[in-house]
CSV table of C-alpha atoms and ligand atoms in Angstrom, one decimal:
chain,number,residue,atom,x,y,z
A,1,UNK,CA,-17.9,106.4,-20.2
A,2,UNK,CA,-19.5,105.7,-23.5
A,3,UNK,CA,-18.6,107.9,-26.5
A,4,UNK,CA,-21.4,109.9,-28.1
A,5,UNK,CA,-23.3,107.9,-30.7
A,6,UNK,CA,-22.3,110.0,-33.7
A,7,UNK,CA,-18.7,109.4,-32.8
A,8,UNK,CA,-19.3,105.6,-32.5
A,9,UNK,CA,-21.0,105.6,-35.9
A,10,UNK,CA,-18.0,107.4,-37.4
A,11,UNK,CA,-15.4,105.2,-35.6
A,12,UNK,CA,-16.9,102.0,-36.9
A,13,UNK,CA,-18.0,103.3,-40.3
A,14,UNK,CA,-21.7,102.6,-39.7
A,15,UNK,CA,-23.0,104.3,-42.8
A,16,UNK,CA,-26.8,103.7,-42.9
A,17,UNK,CA,-27.9,100.9,-45.2
A,18,UNK,CA,-31.3,101.4,-46.9
A,19,UNK,CA,-31.8,97.7,-47.4
A,20,UNK,CA,-31.7,97.2,-43.6
A,21,UNK,CA,-34.1,100.1,-42.9
A,22,UNK,CA,-31.4,101.9,-41.0
A,23,UNK,CA,-32.6,105.3,-39.7
A,24,UNK,CA,-30.7,106.0,-36.5
A,25,UNK,CA,-31.9,108.0,-33.5
A,26,UNK,CA,-29.1,110.1,-31.9
A,27,UNK,CA,-31.3,112.4,-29.8
A,28,UNK,CA,-30.9,111.3,-26.2
A,29,UNK,CA,-34.2,113.0,-25.3
A,30,UNK,CA,-36.1,110.9,-27.8
A,31,UNK,CA,-34.4,107.6,-26.9
A,32,UNK,CA,-34.9,108.3,-23.2
A,33,UNK,CA,-38.6,109.2,-23.8
A,34,UNK,CA,-39.2,105.8,-25.6
A,35,UNK,CA,-37.4,103.9,-22.8
A,36,UNK,CA,-39.5,105.7,-20.1
A,37,UNK,CA,-42.8,105.1,-22.0
A,38,UNK,CA,-41.9,101.4,-22.2
A,39,UNK,CA,-42.8,101.1,-18.5
A,40,UNK,CA,-41.0,99.3,-15.7
A,41,UNK,CA,-37.9,97.6,-17.1
A,42,UNK,CA,-36.4,96.4,-13.9
A,43,UNK,CA,-38.0,93.0,-14.0
A,44,UNK,CA,-37.7,90.2,-16.6
A,45,UNK,CA,-36.3,90.8,-20.1
A,46,UNK,CA,-36.5,93.7,-22.5
A,47,UNK,CA,-36.1,92.5,-26.1
A,48,UNK,CA,-34.9,95.1,-28.6
A,49,UNK,CA,-35.0,94.4,-32.3
A,50,UNK,CA,-32.4,96.3,-34.4
A,51,UNK,CA,-30.2,98.1,-31.9
A,52,UNK,CA,-28.0,99.4,-34.6
A,53,UNK,CA,-25.2,101.5,-33.0
A,54,UNK,CA,-27.0,101.2,-29.7
A,55,UNK,CA,-28.8,104.5,-29.0
A,56,UNK,CA,-32.1,103.1,-27.8
A,57,UNK,CA,-30.2,100.2,-26.1
A,58,UNK,CA,-28.3,102.6,-24.0
A,59,UNK,CA,-31.5,104.4,-23.0
A,60,UNK,CA,-33.1,101.1,-22.0
A,61,UNK,CA,-30.2,100.2,-19.8
A,62,UNK,CA,-29.9,103.8,-18.4
A,63,UNK,CA,-33.6,103.5,-17.5
A,64,UNK,CA,-33.0,100.5,-15.3
A,65,UNK,CA,-33.5,97.5,-17.7
A,66,UNK,CA,-32.5,94.4,-15.7
A,67,UNK,CA,-31.7,92.5,-18.9
A,68,UNK,CA,-31.7,93.6,-22.5
A,69,UNK,CA,-31.6,91.0,-25.3
A,70,UNK,CA,-31.0,92.8,-28.6
A,71,UNK,CA,-31.2,91.1,-32.0
A,72,UNK,CA,-29.3,92.8,-34.8
A,73,UNK,CA,-28.9,91.6,-38.4
A,74,UNK,CA,-26.0,94.0,-39.3
A,75,UNK,CA,-22.7,92.5,-38.2
A,76,UNK,CA,-21.0,95.8,-38.6
A,77,UNK,CA,-22.8,96.9,-35.4
A,78,UNK,CA,-21.0,94.3,-33.3
A,79,UNK,CA,-18.2,96.4,-32.0
A,80,UNK,CA,-20.4,99.4,-31.2
A,81,UNK,CA,-22.7,97.1,-29.2
A,82,UNK,CA,-19.7,95.4,-27.5
A,83,UNK,CA,-18.9,98.8,-26.0
A,84,UNK,CA,-22.4,99.1,-24.6
A,85,UNK,CA,-22.2,95.5,-23.2
A,86,UNK,CA,-19.0,96.4,-21.4
A,87,UNK,CA,-20.5,99.6,-20.0
A,88,UNK,CA,-23.4,97.6,-18.4
A,89,UNK,CA,-21.8,94.4,-17.4
A,90,UNK,CA,-24.0,91.3,-17.5
A,91,UNK,CA,-27.1,93.3,-18.6
A,92,UNK,CA,-26.9,93.2,-22.4
A,93,UNK,CA,-26.9,90.2,-24.6
A,94,UNK,CA,-26.6,90.7,-28.4
A,95,UNK,CA,-27.9,88.1,-30.8
A,96,UNK,CA,-26.5,88.5,-34.3
A,97,UNK,CA,-29.3,87.4,-36.6
A,98,UNK,CA,-32.6,88.0,-38.4
A,99,UNK,CA,-35.4,88.8,-36.0
A,100,UNK,CA,-37.9,87.3,-38.4
A,101,UNK,CA,-36.3,83.9,-37.7
A,102,UNK,CA,-36.0,84.2,-34.0
A,103,UNK,CA,-38.8,83.3,-31.6
A,104,UNK,CA,-38.8,86.3,-29.3
A,105,UNK,CA,-41.4,84.7,-27.0
A,106,UNK,CA,-38.7,82.3,-25.8
A,107,UNK,CA,-35.9,84.8,-25.1
A,108,UNK,CA,-34.9,85.6,-21.6
A,109,UNK,CA,-37.4,85.4,-18.7
A,110,UNK,CA,-40.9,86.8,-18.0
A,111,UNK,CA,-42.1,89.4,-17.8
A,112,UNK,CA,-41.0,90.0,-21.4
A,113,UNK,CA,-41.5,93.2,-23.3
A,114,UNK,CA,-40.3,94.3,-26.8
A,115,UNK,CA,-39.1,97.9,-27.3
A,116,UNK,CA,-37.8,98.8,-30.8
A,117,UNK,CA,-37.3,101.4,-33.4
A,118,UNK,CA,-38.2,98.9,-36.1
A,119,UNK,CA,-36.8,98.6,-39.6
A,120,UNK,CA,-39.8,99.7,-41.6
A,121,UNK,CA,-39.3,97.1,-44.4
A,122,UNK,CA,-40.0,94.2,-41.9
A,123,UNK,CA,-42.0,96.0,-39.2
A,124,UNK,CA,-45.4,94.5,-40.1
A,125,UNK,CA,-44.3,90.8,-40.6
A,126,UNK,CA,-42.4,91.1,-37.3
A,127,UNK,CA,-45.4,92.4,-35.5
A,128,UNK,CA,-47.7,89.7,-36.9
A,129,UNK,CA,-45.2,87.1,-35.7
A,130,UNK,CA,-45.3,88.5,-32.2
A,131,UNK,CA,-49.1,88.8,-32.2
A,132,UNK,CA,-49.2,85.0,-32.6
A,133,UNK,CA,-47.7,84.5,-29.2
A,134,UNK,CA,-48.8,87.9,-27.7
A,135,UNK,CA,-49.5,86.6,-24.3
A,136,UNK,CA,-45.8,85.9,-23.8
A,137,UNK,CA,-45.2,89.7,-23.6
A,138,UNK,CA,-46.5,92.3,-21.2
A,139,UNK,CA,-46.2,95.0,-23.7
A,140,UNK,CA,-44.7,96.0,-27.1
A,141,UNK,CA,-43.5,99.6,-27.5
A,142,UNK,CA,-42.6,100.1,-31.1
A,143,UNK,CA,-41.7,102.7,-33.7
A,144,UNK,CA,-43.4,102.3,-37.0
A,145,UNK,CA,-44.1,104.5,-40.0
A,146,UNK,CA,-46.9,106.8,-38.9
A,147,UNK,CA,-49.2,105.5,-41.6
A,148,UNK,CA,-48.8,101.9,-40.3
A,149,UNK,CA,-49.4,103.1,-36.7
A,150,UNK,CA,-52.5,105.0,-37.8
A,151,UNK,CA,-53.8,101.8,-39.4
A,152,UNK,CA,-53.3,99.9,-36.2
A,153,UNK,CA,-55.3,102.4,-34.1
A,154,UNK,CA,-57.9,103.1,-36.7
A,155,UNK,CA,-61.6,102.7,-35.5
A,156,UNK,CA,-64.1,100.7,-37.5
A,157,UNK,CA,-65.6,102.6,-40.5
A,158,UNK,CA,-62.6,105.0,-40.7
A,159,UNK,CA,-60.6,105.1,-44.0
A,160,UNK,CA,-57.5,103.7,-42.4
A,161,UNK,CA,-59.4,100.7,-40.8
A,162,UNK,CA,-58.2,97.5,-42.4
A,163,UNK,CA,-56.8,94.0,-41.9
A,164,UNK,CA,-54.0,95.2,-39.6
A,165,UNK,CA,-56.4,97.2,-37.5
A,166,UNK,CA,-58.7,94.2,-36.9
A,167,UNK,CA,-55.9,91.8,-36.2
A,168,UNK,CA,-54.0,94.1,-33.8
A,169,UNK,CA,-57.2,95.3,-32.0
A,170,UNK,CA,-58.4,91.7,-31.6
A,171,UNK,CA,-55.3,90.9,-29.5
A,172,UNK,CA,-54.2,94.2,-28.0
A,173,UNK,CA,-55.1,97.6,-26.6
A,174,UNK,CA,-53.5,100.1,-28.9
A,175,UNK,CA,-52.2,103.4,-27.8
A,176,UNK,CA,-50.4,105.9,-30.0
A,177,UNK,CA,-47.8,107.6,-27.9
A,178,UNK,CA,-46.2,110.3,-30.0
A,179,UNK,CA,-45.1,111.2,-33.5
A,180,UNK,CA,-41.7,112.0,-34.8
A,181,UNK,CA,-40.8,114.0,-38.0
A,182,UNK,CA,-38.3,112.6,-40.5
A,183,UNK,CA,-35.7,115.0,-39.2
A,184,UNK,CA,-35.5,113.1,-35.9
A,185,UNK,CA,-33.5,110.4,-37.7
A,186,UNK,CA,-30.2,110.0,-39.4
A,187,UNK,CA,-30.6,109.7,-42.3
A,188,UNK,CA,-34.2,111.0,-42.4
A,189,UNK,CA,-36.7,108.6,-43.8
A,190,UNK,CA,-39.3,109.9,-46.4
A,191,UNK,CA,-42.2,109.7,-44.0
A,192,UNK,CA,-43.1,110.5,-40.4
A,193,UNK,CA,-43.0,107.9,-37.6
A,194,UNK,CA,-45.0,107.1,-34.5
A,195,UNK,CA,-44.3,105.2,-31.3
A,196,UNK,CA,-47.2,102.9,-30.4
A,197,UNK,CA,-47.7,100.8,-27.3
A,198,UNK,CA,-49.5,97.5,-27.6
A,199,UNK,CA,-50.7,95.8,-24.5
A,200,UNK,CA,-52.1,92.3,-24.8
A,201,UNK,CA,-55.7,92.0,-23.7
A,202,UNK,CA,-57.7,89.1,-22.4
A,203,UNK,CA,-59.2,86.9,-25.1
A,204,UNK,CA,-62.8,87.8,-25.4
A,205,UNK,CA,-63.3,86.5,-28.9
A,206,UNK,CA,-61.4,83.2,-29.2
A,207,UNK,CA,-60.6,82.1,-32.8
A,208,UNK,CA,-57.9,80.4,-34.7
A,209,UNK,CA,-55.2,83.0,-35.7
A,210,UNK,CA,-54.6,81.6,-39.2
A,211,UNK,CA,-58.4,81.5,-39.9
A,212,UNK,CA,-58.8,85.1,-38.6
A,213,UNK,CA,-56.0,86.2,-41.0
A,214,UNK,CA,-57.7,84.3,-43.9
A,215,UNK,CA,-61.1,85.8,-43.3
A,216,UNK,CA,-59.8,89.4,-43.0
A,217,UNK,CA,-57.5,88.9,-46.1
A,218,UNK,CA,-60.6,87.9,-48.1
A,219,UNK,CA,-62.8,90.6,-46.6
A,220,UNK,CA,-60.4,93.5,-47.1
A,221,UNK,CA,-59.1,92.2,-50.4
A,222,UNK,CA,-62.2,93.8,-51.9
A,223,UNK,CA,-63.1,96.2,-49.2
A,224,UNK,CA,-65.7,98.2,-51.2
A,225,UNK,CA,-67.7,95.1,-52.0
A,226,UNK,CA,-70.4,93.5,-49.8
A,227,UNK,CA,-69.1,90.7,-47.7
A,228,UNK,CA,-71.3,88.1,-49.4
A,229,UNK,CA,-69.3,88.8,-52.5
A,230,UNK,CA,-65.8,89.5,-51.0
A,231,UNK,CA,-65.9,86.3,-49.0
A,232,UNK,CA,-66.9,84.1,-52.0
A,233,UNK,CA,-63.4,82.6,-52.1
A,234,UNK,CA,-64.1,81.0,-48.7
A,235,UNK,CA,-67.2,79.2,-50.2
A,236,UNK,CA,-70.8,79.6,-49.3
A,237,UNK,CA,-70.3,83.1,-47.9
A,238,UNK,CA,-74.0,83.7,-47.1
A,239,UNK,CA,-74.1,80.8,-44.7
A,240,UNK,CA,-70.9,81.8,-43.0
A,241,UNK,CA,-72.1,85.3,-42.5
A,242,UNK,CA,-75.5,84.2,-41.2
A,243,UNK,CA,-73.7,81.9,-38.7
A,244,UNK,CA,-71.5,84.8,-37.6
A,245,UNK,CA,-74.6,87.0,-37.2
A,246,UNK,CA,-73.4,89.5,-39.9
A,247,UNK,CA,-75.6,91.0,-42.6
A,248,UNK,CA,-74.5,89.6,-46.0
A,249,UNK,CA,-74.7,93.1,-47.4
A,250,UNK,CA,-72.3,94.6,-44.8
A,251,UNK,CA,-68.8,95.7,-46.0
A,252,UNK,CA,-65.5,94.8,-44.4
A,253,UNK,CA,-64.8,98.3,-43.0
A,254,UNK,CA,-68.0,98.1,-40.9
A,255,UNK,CA,-67.0,94.9,-39.1
A,256,UNK,CA,-65.0,95.0,-35.8
A,257,UNK,CA,-62.6,92.3,-34.7
A,258,UNK,CA,-65.5,90.4,-32.9
A,259,UNK,CA,-67.2,90.0,-36.2
A,260,UNK,CA,-64.1,88.6,-37.9
A,261,UNK,CA,-63.5,86.3,-35.0
A,262,UNK,CA,-67.1,85.0,-35.3
A,263,UNK,CA,-66.5,84.4,-39.0
A,264,UNK,CA,-63.2,82.6,-38.3
A,265,UNK,CA,-65.1,80.3,-35.8
A,266,UNK,CA,-67.9,79.7,-38.4
A,267,UNK,CA,-65.2,78.7,-40.9
A,268,UNK,CA,-63.5,76.4,-38.4
A,269,UNK,CA,-66.8,74.8,-37.5
A,270,UNK,CA,-67.4,74.0,-41.2
A,271,UNK,CA,-64.1,72.3,-41.6
A,272,UNK,CA,-64.4,70.3,-38.3
A,273,UNK,CA,-68.1,69.3,-38.6
A,274,UNK,CA,-68.5,66.2,-40.7
B,1,LIG,N1,-32.3,101.1,-32.7
B,1,LIG,C1,-31.5,102.0,-33.6
B,1,LIG,C2,-31.9,103.4,-33.4
B,1,LIG,O1,-33.0,103.6,-32.9
B,1,LIG,O2,-31.1,104.3,-33.7
B,1,LIG,C3,-31.6,101.6,-35.0
B,1,LIG,C4,-33.0,101.5,-35.6
B,1,LIG,S1,-33.0,101.2,-37.4
B,1,LIG,C5,-34.6,102.0,-37.7
B,1,LIG,C6,-33.4,99.5,-37.6
B,1,LIG,C7,-32.3,98.5,-37.2
B,1,LIG,O3,-32.8,97.2,-37.4
B,1,LIG,C8,-31.0,98.6,-37.9
B,1,LIG,O4,-30.0,98.6,-37.1
B,1,LIG,C9,-31.0,97.4,-38.8
B,1,LIG,O5,-29.7,96.9,-39.1
B,1,LIG,C10,-31.8,96.4,-38.0
B,1,LIG,N2,-32.5,95.3,-38.8
B,1,LIG,C11,-33.0,95.4,-40.0
B,1,LIG,N3,-33.6,94.2,-40.4
B,1,LIG,C12,-33.4,93.4,-39.3
B,1,LIG,C13,-33.8,92.1,-39.0
B,1,LIG,N4,-34.5,91.3,-39.9
B,1,LIG,N5,-33.5,91.5,-37.8
B,1,LIG,C14,-32.8,92.2,-36.9
B,1,LIG,N6,-32.4,93.5,-37.1
B,1,LIG,C15,-32.7,94.1,-38.3
């Protein structure tokens, strides 16, 4: 029988470290809810980033995960996680390391899914890395700062719509599952959090990932300006916009992911056409 999480944290002296974005979930109802919302875990591999003392990890295993591969940067969590490994023999593998440097798409076996209460300081770069090989995953069920989750789900023309919205919506269906107040965590963060499910969708607007990022970075870099002006750094913005079928007087917040994909294709055509 595993000891309660709070006891584990005390036993191994796992005082939360701010630099590692450590805000632990001890409430079994919440960790259970996240694990259930992550879908069927009985096939393939469930990848968890930042298991910490192992609260969500336990819930994933309790909810039938066939195999969990958990990546944790904080070596102090090793013993706490060893206890979970021993309680679920052969079903948990812990990788000690930085998730930013590990190619999650190659871990374990398909179907792969990622489930994580993410460290907020690296949540967005981790997500962008996973989006690059999104078709390696059947779903991502992730906890972010609420403000970041809102941006991912924001519709075109809304104040929160931006680079991240276009990029995520280009690749995935986005569903906000539920919000959590700061008090749900130990120690409480300054802001509220949200759990989001991202499901990869078929490619309807093919474009090069890096060029899509470049185009959205320029467009939203000056989001109040007309695109013919904000895209100047890409060179001959008016031609690019015409090729993409976008009014040069439009603004970034009015353009959905299909428009940015068309711009990325126009940019690519320019670089590949002699
Ligand atoms: N999963 C635990 C929970 O829900 O209670 C802990 C979540 S806490 C918000 C984030 C965890 O990510 C911490 O355990 C932290 O040490 C870990 N972490 C931070 N940066 C990391 C990185 N670059 N790679 C892997 N783990 C990281």
